[in-house]
PDB file of C-alpha atoms in Angstrom:
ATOM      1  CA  UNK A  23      22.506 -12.866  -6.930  1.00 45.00           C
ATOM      2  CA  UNK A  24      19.473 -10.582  -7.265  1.00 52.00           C
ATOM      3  CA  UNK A  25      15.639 -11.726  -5.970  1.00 54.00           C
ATOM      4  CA  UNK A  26      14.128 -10.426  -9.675  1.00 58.00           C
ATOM      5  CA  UNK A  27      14.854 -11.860 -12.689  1.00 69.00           C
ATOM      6  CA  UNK A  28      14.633  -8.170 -14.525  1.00 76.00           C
ATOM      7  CA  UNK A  29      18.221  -5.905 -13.592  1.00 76.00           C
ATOM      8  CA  UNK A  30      18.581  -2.219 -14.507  1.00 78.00           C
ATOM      9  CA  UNK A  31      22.133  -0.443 -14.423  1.00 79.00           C
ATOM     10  CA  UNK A  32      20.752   2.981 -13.324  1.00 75.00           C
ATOM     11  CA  UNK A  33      23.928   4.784 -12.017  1.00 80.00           C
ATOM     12  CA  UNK A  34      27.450   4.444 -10.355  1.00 84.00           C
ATOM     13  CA  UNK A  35      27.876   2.981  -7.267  1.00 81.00           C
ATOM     14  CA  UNK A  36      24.932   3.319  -4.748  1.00 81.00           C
ATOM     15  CA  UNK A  37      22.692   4.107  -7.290  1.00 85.00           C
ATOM     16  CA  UNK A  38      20.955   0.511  -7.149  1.00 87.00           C
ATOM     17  CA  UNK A  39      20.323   1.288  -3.499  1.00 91.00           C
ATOM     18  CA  UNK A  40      18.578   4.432  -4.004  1.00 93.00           C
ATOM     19  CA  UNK A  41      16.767   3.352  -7.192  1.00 92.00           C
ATOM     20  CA  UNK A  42      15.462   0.562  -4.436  1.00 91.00           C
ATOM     21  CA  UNK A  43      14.436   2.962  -1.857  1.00 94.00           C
ATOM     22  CA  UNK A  44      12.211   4.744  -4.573  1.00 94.00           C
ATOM     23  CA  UNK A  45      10.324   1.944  -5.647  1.00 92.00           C
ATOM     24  CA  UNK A  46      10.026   0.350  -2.285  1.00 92.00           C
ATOM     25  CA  UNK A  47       8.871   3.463  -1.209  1.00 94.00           C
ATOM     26  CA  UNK A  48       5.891   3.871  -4.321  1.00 94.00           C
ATOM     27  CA  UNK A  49       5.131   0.571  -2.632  1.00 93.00           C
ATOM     28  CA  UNK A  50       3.951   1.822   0.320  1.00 93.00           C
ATOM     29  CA  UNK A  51       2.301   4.528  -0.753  1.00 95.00           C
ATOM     30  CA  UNK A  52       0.019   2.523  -3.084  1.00 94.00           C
ATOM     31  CA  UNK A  53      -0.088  -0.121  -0.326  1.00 94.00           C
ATOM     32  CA  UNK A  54      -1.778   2.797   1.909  1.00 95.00           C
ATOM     33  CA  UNK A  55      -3.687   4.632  -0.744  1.00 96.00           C
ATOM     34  CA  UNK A  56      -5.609   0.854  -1.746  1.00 95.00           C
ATOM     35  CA  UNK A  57      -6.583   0.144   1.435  1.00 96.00           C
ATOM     36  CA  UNK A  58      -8.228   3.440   1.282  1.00 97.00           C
ATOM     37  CA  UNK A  59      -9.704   3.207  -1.975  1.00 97.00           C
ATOM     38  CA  UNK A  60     -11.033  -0.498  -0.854  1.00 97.00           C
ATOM     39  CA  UNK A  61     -12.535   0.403   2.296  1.00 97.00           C
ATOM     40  CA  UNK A  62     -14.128   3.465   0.351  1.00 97.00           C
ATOM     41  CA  UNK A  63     -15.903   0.990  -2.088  1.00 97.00           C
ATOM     42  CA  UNK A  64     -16.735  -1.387   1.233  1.00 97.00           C
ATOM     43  CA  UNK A  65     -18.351   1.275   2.791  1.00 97.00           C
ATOM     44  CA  UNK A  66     -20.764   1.944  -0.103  1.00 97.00           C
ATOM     45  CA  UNK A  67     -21.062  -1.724  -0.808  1.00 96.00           C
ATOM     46  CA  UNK A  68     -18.974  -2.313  -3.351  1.00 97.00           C
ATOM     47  CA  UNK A  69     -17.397  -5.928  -2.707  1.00 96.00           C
ATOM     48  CA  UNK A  70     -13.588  -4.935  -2.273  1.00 96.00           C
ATOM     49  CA  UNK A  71     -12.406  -7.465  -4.054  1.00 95.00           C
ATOM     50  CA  UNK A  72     -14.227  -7.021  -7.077  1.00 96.00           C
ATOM     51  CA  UNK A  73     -12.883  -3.610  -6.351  1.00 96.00           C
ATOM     52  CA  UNK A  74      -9.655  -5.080  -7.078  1.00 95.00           C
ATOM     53  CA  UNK A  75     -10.150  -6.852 -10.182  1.00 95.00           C
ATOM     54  CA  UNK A  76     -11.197  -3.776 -11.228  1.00 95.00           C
ATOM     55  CA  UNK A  77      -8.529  -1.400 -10.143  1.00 94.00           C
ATOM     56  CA  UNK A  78      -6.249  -3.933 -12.078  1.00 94.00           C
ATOM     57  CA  UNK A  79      -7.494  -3.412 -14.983  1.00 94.00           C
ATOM     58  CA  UNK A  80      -7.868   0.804 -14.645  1.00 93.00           C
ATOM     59  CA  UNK A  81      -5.354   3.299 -14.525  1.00 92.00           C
ATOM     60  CA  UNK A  82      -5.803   2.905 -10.705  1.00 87.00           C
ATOM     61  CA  UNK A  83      -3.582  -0.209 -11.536  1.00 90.00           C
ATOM     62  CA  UNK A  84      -0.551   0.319  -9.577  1.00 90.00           C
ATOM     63  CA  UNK A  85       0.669  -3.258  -8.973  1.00 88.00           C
ATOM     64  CA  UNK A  86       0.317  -3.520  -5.561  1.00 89.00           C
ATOM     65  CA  UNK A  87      -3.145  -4.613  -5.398  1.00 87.00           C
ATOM     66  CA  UNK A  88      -2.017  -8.115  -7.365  1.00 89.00           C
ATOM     67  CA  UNK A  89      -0.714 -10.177  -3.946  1.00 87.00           C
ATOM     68  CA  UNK A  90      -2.196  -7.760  -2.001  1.00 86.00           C
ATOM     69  CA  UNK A  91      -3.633 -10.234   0.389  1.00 84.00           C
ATOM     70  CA  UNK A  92      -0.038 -12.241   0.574  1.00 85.00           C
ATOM     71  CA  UNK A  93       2.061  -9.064   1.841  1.00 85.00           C
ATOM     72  CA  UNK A  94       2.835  -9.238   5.391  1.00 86.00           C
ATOM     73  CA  UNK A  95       3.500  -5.830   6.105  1.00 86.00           C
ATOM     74  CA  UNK A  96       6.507  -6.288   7.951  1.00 83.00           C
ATOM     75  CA  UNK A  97       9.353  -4.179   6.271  1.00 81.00           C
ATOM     76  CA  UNK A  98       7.725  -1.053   5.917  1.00 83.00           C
ATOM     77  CA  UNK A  99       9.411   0.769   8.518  1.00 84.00           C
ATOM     78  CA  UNK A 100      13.019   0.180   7.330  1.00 89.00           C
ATOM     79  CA  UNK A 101      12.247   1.228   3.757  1.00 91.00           C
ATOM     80  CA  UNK A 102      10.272   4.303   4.697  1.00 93.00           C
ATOM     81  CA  UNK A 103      13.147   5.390   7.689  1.00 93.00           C
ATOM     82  CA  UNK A 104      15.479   5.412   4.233  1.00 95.00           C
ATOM     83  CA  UNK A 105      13.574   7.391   2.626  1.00 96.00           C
ATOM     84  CA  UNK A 106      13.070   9.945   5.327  1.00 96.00           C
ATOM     85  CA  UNK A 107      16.682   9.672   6.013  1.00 96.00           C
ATOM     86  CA  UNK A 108      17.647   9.908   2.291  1.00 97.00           C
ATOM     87  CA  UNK A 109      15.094  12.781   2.138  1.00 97.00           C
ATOM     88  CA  UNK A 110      16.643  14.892   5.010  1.00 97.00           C
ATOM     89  CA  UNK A 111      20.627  14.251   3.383  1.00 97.00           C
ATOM     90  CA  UNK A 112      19.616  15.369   0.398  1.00 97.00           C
ATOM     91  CA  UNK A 113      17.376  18.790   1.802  1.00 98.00           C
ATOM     92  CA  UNK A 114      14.123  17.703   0.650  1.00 97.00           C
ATOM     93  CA  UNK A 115      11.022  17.936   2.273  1.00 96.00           C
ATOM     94  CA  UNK A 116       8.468  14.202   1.283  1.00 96.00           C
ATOM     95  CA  UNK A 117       5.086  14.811   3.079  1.00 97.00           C
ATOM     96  CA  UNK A 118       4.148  12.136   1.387  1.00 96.00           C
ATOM     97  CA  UNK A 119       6.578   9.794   2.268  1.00 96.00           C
ATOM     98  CA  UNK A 120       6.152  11.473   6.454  1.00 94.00           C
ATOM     99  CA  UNK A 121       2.428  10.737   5.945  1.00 96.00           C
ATOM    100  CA  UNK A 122       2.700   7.036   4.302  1.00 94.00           C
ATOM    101  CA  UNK A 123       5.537   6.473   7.319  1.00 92.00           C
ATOM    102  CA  UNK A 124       2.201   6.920   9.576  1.00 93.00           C
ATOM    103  CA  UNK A 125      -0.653   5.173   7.429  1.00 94.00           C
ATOM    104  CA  UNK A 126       1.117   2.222   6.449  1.00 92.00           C
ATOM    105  CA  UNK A 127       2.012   0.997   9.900  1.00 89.00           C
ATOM    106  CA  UNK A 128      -1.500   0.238  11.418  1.00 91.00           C
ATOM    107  CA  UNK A 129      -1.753  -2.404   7.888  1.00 93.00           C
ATOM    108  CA  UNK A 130      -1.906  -5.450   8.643  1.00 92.00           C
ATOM    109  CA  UNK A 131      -1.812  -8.956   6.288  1.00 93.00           C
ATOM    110  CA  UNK A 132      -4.805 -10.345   8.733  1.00 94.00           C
ATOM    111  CA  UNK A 133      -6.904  -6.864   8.140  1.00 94.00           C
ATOM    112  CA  UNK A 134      -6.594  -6.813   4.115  1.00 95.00           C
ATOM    113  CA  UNK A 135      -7.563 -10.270   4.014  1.00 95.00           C
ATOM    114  CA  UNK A 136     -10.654  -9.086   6.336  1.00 96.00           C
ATOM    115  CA  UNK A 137     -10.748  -5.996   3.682  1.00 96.00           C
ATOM    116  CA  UNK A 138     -10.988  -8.341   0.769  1.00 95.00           C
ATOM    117  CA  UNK A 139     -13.208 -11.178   1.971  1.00 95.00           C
ATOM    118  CA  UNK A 140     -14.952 -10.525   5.160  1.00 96.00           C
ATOM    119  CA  UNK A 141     -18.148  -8.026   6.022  1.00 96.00           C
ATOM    120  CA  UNK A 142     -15.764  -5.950   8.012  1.00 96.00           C
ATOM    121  CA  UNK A 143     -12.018  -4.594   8.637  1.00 96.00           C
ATOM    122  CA  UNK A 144     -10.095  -2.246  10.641  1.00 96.00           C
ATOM    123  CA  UNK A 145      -8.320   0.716   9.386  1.00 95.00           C
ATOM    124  CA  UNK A 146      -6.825   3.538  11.806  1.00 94.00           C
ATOM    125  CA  UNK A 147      -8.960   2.028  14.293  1.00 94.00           C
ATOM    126  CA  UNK A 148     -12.031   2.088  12.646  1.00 95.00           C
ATOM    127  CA  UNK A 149     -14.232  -0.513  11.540  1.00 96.00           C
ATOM    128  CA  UNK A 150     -14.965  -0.335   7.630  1.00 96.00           C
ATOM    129  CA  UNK A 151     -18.206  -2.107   6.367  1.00 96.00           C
ATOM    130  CA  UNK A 152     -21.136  -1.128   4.212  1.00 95.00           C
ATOM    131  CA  UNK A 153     -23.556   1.164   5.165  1.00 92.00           C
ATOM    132  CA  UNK A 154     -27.063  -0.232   5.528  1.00 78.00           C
ATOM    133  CA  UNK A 155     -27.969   2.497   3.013  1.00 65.00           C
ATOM    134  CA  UNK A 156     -26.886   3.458  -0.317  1.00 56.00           C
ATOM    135  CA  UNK A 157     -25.267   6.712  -1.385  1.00 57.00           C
ATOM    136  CA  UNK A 158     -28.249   8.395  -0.614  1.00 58.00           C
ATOM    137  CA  UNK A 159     -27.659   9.283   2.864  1.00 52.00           C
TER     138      UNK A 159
END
């Protein structure tokens, strides 16, 4: 029994688990890549969560950013170790999927929540809140 209620016949055998790996993988990237483009906006003052409301209704809309603050973050490193692993059977060089493996990891459920709601988060060890100034500076 599957977990969606949509099911796609993409291949012969094994193709279901790759098919997985590639959109568990587009995931992560757009799970990195928001937090980015939300801690951009909360730097310059732009409330992140209107930020998001936003984004879903852009072409930035990705799908990620809908339960954004209900992920836990906790699988990441299995799907992106396929990837990598799927990547180096099949003689293919990802930097993107090397580069999410490392920017994904410090996200946490607790610091998007922060991202969305609070004054102040933590991304790769920084603290992201607004300026006191405006673009200007």
């Amino acid at each position: 029994m599957g977990y969606s209620k949509d099911a796609e016949h993409v291949g012969a055998l094994g193709a279901g688990q790759i098919a997985k790996a590639c959109n568990n993988y587009l995931h992560w990237v757009h799970s990195a890549s928001n937090v980015e483009a939300l801690a951009l906006a909360k730097r310059y003052g732009v409330d992140a969560e209107k930020m998001r409301e936003v984004l879903l209704k852009s072409p930035g809309d990705n799908g990620t950013p809908r339960n954004f603050d209900r992920y836990r973050f906790t699988w990441h490193e299995n799907d992106i170790d396929l990837v990598l692993d799927l990547a180096q059977d099949g003689d293919l060089i990802l930097p993107m999927a090397a580069l999410t493996d490392q920017l994904v990891k410090p996200i946490t459920q607790g610091e998007v929540v922060r991202l969305l709601g609070e004054e102040s988060c933590v991304y790769l060890g920084q603290t992201v809140a607004a300026r006191e100034a405006g673009l200007d500076d």
